[in-house]
mmCIF file of C-alpha atoms in Angstrom:
data_model
loop_
_atom_site.group_PDB
_atom_site.id
_atom_site.type_symbol
_atom_site.label_atom_id
_atom_site.label_comp_id
_atom_site.label_asym_id
_atom_site.label_seq_id
_atom_site.Cartn_x
_atom_site.Cartn_y
_atom_site.Cartn_z
ATOM 1 C CA MET A 242 31.353 -30.222 47.042
ATOM 2 C CA HIS A 243 34.660 -29.669 45.266
ATOM 3 C CA SER A 244 37.848 -28.922 47.152
ATOM 4 C CA ASP A 245 37.866 -25.512 45.402
ATOM 5 C CA ASP A 246 34.701 -24.610 47.322
ATOM 6 C CA LEU A 247 36.704 -24.542 50.570
ATOM 7 C CA SER A 248 39.450 -22.244 49.380
ATOM 8 C CA PRO A 249 39.421 -18.696 50.719
ATOM 9 C CA PRO A 250 38.411 -15.883 48.391
ATOM 10 C CA PRO A 251 41.298 -14.220 46.572
ATOM 11 C CA ARG A 252 43.012 -11.588 48.667
ATOM 12 C CA ILE A 253 43.316 -8.040 47.399
ATOM 13 C CA ARG A 254 46.819 -6.586 47.641
ATOM 14 C CA SER A 255 47.099 -4.206 50.602
ATOM 15 C CA ALA A 256 48.333 -1.260 48.531
ATOM 16 C CA VAL A 257 45.457 -1.683 46.054
ATOM 17 C CA TRP A 258 42.845 -1.725 48.850
ATOM 18 C CA ILE A 259 44.402 1.340 50.513
ATOM 19 C CA ASN A 260 44.487 3.278 47.231
ATOM 20 C CA ALA A 261 40.850 2.380 46.548
ATOM 21 C CA GLN A 262 39.805 3.710 49.976
ATOM 22 C CA ILE A 263 41.742 6.949 49.387
ATOM 23 C CA ARG A 264 39.916 7.409 46.076
ATOM 24 C CA LEU A 265 36.508 6.643 47.614
ATOM 25 C CA CYS A 266 37.143 9.157 50.371
ATOM 26 C CA SER A 267 38.397 11.766 47.935
ATOM 27 C CA ALA A 268 35.277 11.375 45.779
ATOM 28 C CA ALA A 269 33.120 11.910 48.887
ATOM 29 C CA ALA A 270 35.214 14.876 50.121
ATOM 30 C CA ILE A 271 36.342 12.914 53.187
ATOM 31 C CA PRO A 272 39.941 13.604 54.241
ATOM 32 C CA ALA A 273 42.026 10.422 54.313
ATOM 33 C CA ALA A 274 45.743 9.805 54.572
ATOM 34 C CA VAL A 275 48.140 6.907 54.696
ATOM 35 C CA VAL A 276 50.154 7.590 57.853
ATOM 36 C CA ARG A 277 52.197 4.404 57.613
ATOM 37 C CA LYS A 278 53.012 2.272 54.605
ATOM 38 C CA GLY A 279 53.429 -1.441 55.048
ATOM 39 C CA ASP A 280 54.085 -4.382 52.790
ATOM 40 C CA PRO A 281 52.375 -3.555 49.467
ATOM 41 C CA ASP A 282 51.255 -7.125 48.836
ATOM 42 C CA ALA A 283 50.230 -8.649 52.152
ATOM 43 C CA GLY A 284 50.699 -6.074 54.916
ATOM 44 C CA SER A 285 48.016 -5.975 57.583
ATOM 45 C CA ILE A 286 45.881 -2.844 57.658
ATOM 46 C CA LEU A 287 44.575 -0.685 60.491
ATOM 47 C CA VAL A 288 41.916 1.909 59.709
ATOM 48 C CA LYS A 289 41.495 4.770 62.183
ATOM 49 C CA ILE A 290 38.214 6.610 61.749
ATOM 50 C CA TYR A 291 38.242 9.982 63.475
ATOM 51 C CA ARG A 292 34.788 11.424 64.114
ATOM 52 C CA GLY A 293 35.901 13.869 66.793
ATOM 53 C CA ARG A 294 38.536 13.953 69.536
ATOM 54 C CA ASP A 295 36.491 11.652 71.787
ATOM 55 C CA ASN A 296 35.012 9.582 68.971
ATOM 56 C CA CYS A 297 37.662 7.431 67.285
ATOM 57 C CA SER A 298 37.610 3.796 66.271
ATOM 58 C CA VAL A 299 40.438 1.638 64.993
ATOM 59 C CA PHE A 300 39.522 -1.317 62.804
ATOM 60 C CA THR A 301 41.590 -4.334 61.878
ATOM 61 C CA ALA A 302 40.939 -7.019 59.304
ATOM 62 C CA ALA A 303 39.441 -10.175 60.791
ATOM 63 C CA VAL A 304 38.007 -13.525 59.746
ATOM 64 C CA THR A 305 34.945 -15.069 61.391
ATOM 65 C CA MET A 306 34.659 -18.711 62.419
ATOM 66 C CA GLU A 307 32.708 -19.225 59.171
ATOM 67 C CA GLY A 308 35.647 -17.886 57.150
ATOM 68 C CA LYS A 309 33.994 -14.583 56.276
ATOM 69 C CA ARG A 310 36.365 -11.641 55.994
ATOM 70 C CA GLY A 311 35.512 -8.319 57.513
ATOM 71 C CA TRP A 312 36.601 -5.596 59.932
ATOM 72 C CA MET A 313 36.652 -5.760 63.713
ATOM 73 C CA ARG A 314 36.781 -2.801 66.110
ATOM 74 C CA ALA A 315 40.256 -3.271 67.535
ATOM 75 C CA THR A 316 39.713 -0.619 70.207
ATOM 76 C CA GLY A 317 36.524 -2.176 71.544
ATOM 77 C CA PRO A 318 32.812 -1.829 70.861
ATOM 78 C CA GLU A 319 32.589 1.839 71.854
ATOM 79 C CA PRO A 320 34.524 4.767 70.361
ATOM 80 C CA VAL A 321 37.622 5.884 72.262
ATOM 81 C CA ASP A 322 39.400 9.216 72.529
ATOM 82 C CA GLU A 323 42.111 10.001 70.012
ATOM 83 C CA PRO A 324 45.071 9.444 72.397
ATOM 84 C CA ALA A 325 43.788 5.913 73.148
ATOM 85 C CA ALA A 326 43.363 5.172 69.432
ATOM 86 C CA ASP A 327 46.857 6.473 68.664
ATOM 87 C CA ALA A 328 48.372 4.468 71.527
ATOM 88 C CA TYR A 329 46.770 1.279 70.170
ATOM 89 C CA ILE A 330 48.147 2.006 66.701
ATOM 90 C CA GLU A 331 51.628 2.676 68.127
ATOM 91 C CA ARG A 332 51.636 -0.664 69.951
ATOM 92 C CA GLN A 333 50.599 -2.527 66.816
ATOM 93 C CA CYS A 334 53.209 -0.760 64.673
ATOM 94 C CA ALA A 335 55.913 -1.754 67.170
ATOM 95 C CA ARG A 336 54.887 -5.412 66.689
ATOM 96 C CA ASP A 337 54.414 -5.430 62.917
ATOM 97 C CA SER A 338 56.834 -3.672 60.573
ATOM 98 C CA ASP A 339 54.628 -4.497 57.544
ATOM 99 C CA LEU A 340 51.525 -2.756 58.955
ATOM 100 C CA TRP A 341 49.600 -0.119 57.009
ATOM 101 C CA VAL A 342 47.724 2.646 58.840
ATOM 102 C CA LEU A 343 44.979 4.573 57.068
ATOM 103 C CA GLU A 344 43.440 7.544 58.898
ATOM 104 C CA ILE A 345 40.067 8.874 57.840
ATOM 105 C CA GLU A 346 38.659 12.116 59.249
ATOM 106 C CA ASP A 347 34.922 11.741 58.954
ATOM 107 C CA LEU A 348 33.088 14.236 61.143
ATOM 108 C CA ARG A 349 29.863 13.739 59.133
ATOM 109 C CA GLY A 350 29.797 9.957 59.622
ATOM 110 C CA ALA A 351 29.609 9.312 55.881
ATOM 111 C CA TYR A 352 32.425 6.726 55.606
ATOM 112 C CA GLN A 353 31.534 3.136 56.399
ATOM 113 C CA LEU A 354 33.801 0.119 56.215
ATOM 114 C CA GLU A 355 32.189 -2.843 54.489
ATOM 115 C CA ASP A 356 31.610 -6.024 56.449
ATOM 116 C CA VAL A 357 32.131 -4.813 60.017
ATOM 117 C CA ILE A 358 32.026 -7.789 62.379
ATOM 118 C CA ASP A 359 30.276 -6.995 65.650
#
């Protein structure tokens, strides 16, 4: 095994990932908006998926013990109401000035984040 085998995969710039998600949503006729811009290179990202007033989830980037990158439900395993999701986002924004927030309104349930960690 070479030392290169242990290095993490290259990280995609935050702004590039956000713009790609906006384009994917647009192509699928799913409303999406950047509600807070963070550091374009390495800002953390929160994704709020709105599937109805009482059916929201906020996801944050995470890494498993095995080093796999993915998305974790920051608001818990079950959907929460929109005020609870917004309160979580507000708290995180107060702690991190470089944070991005992407909101996706997906009442049909068509949008799926890749690599969700349960």
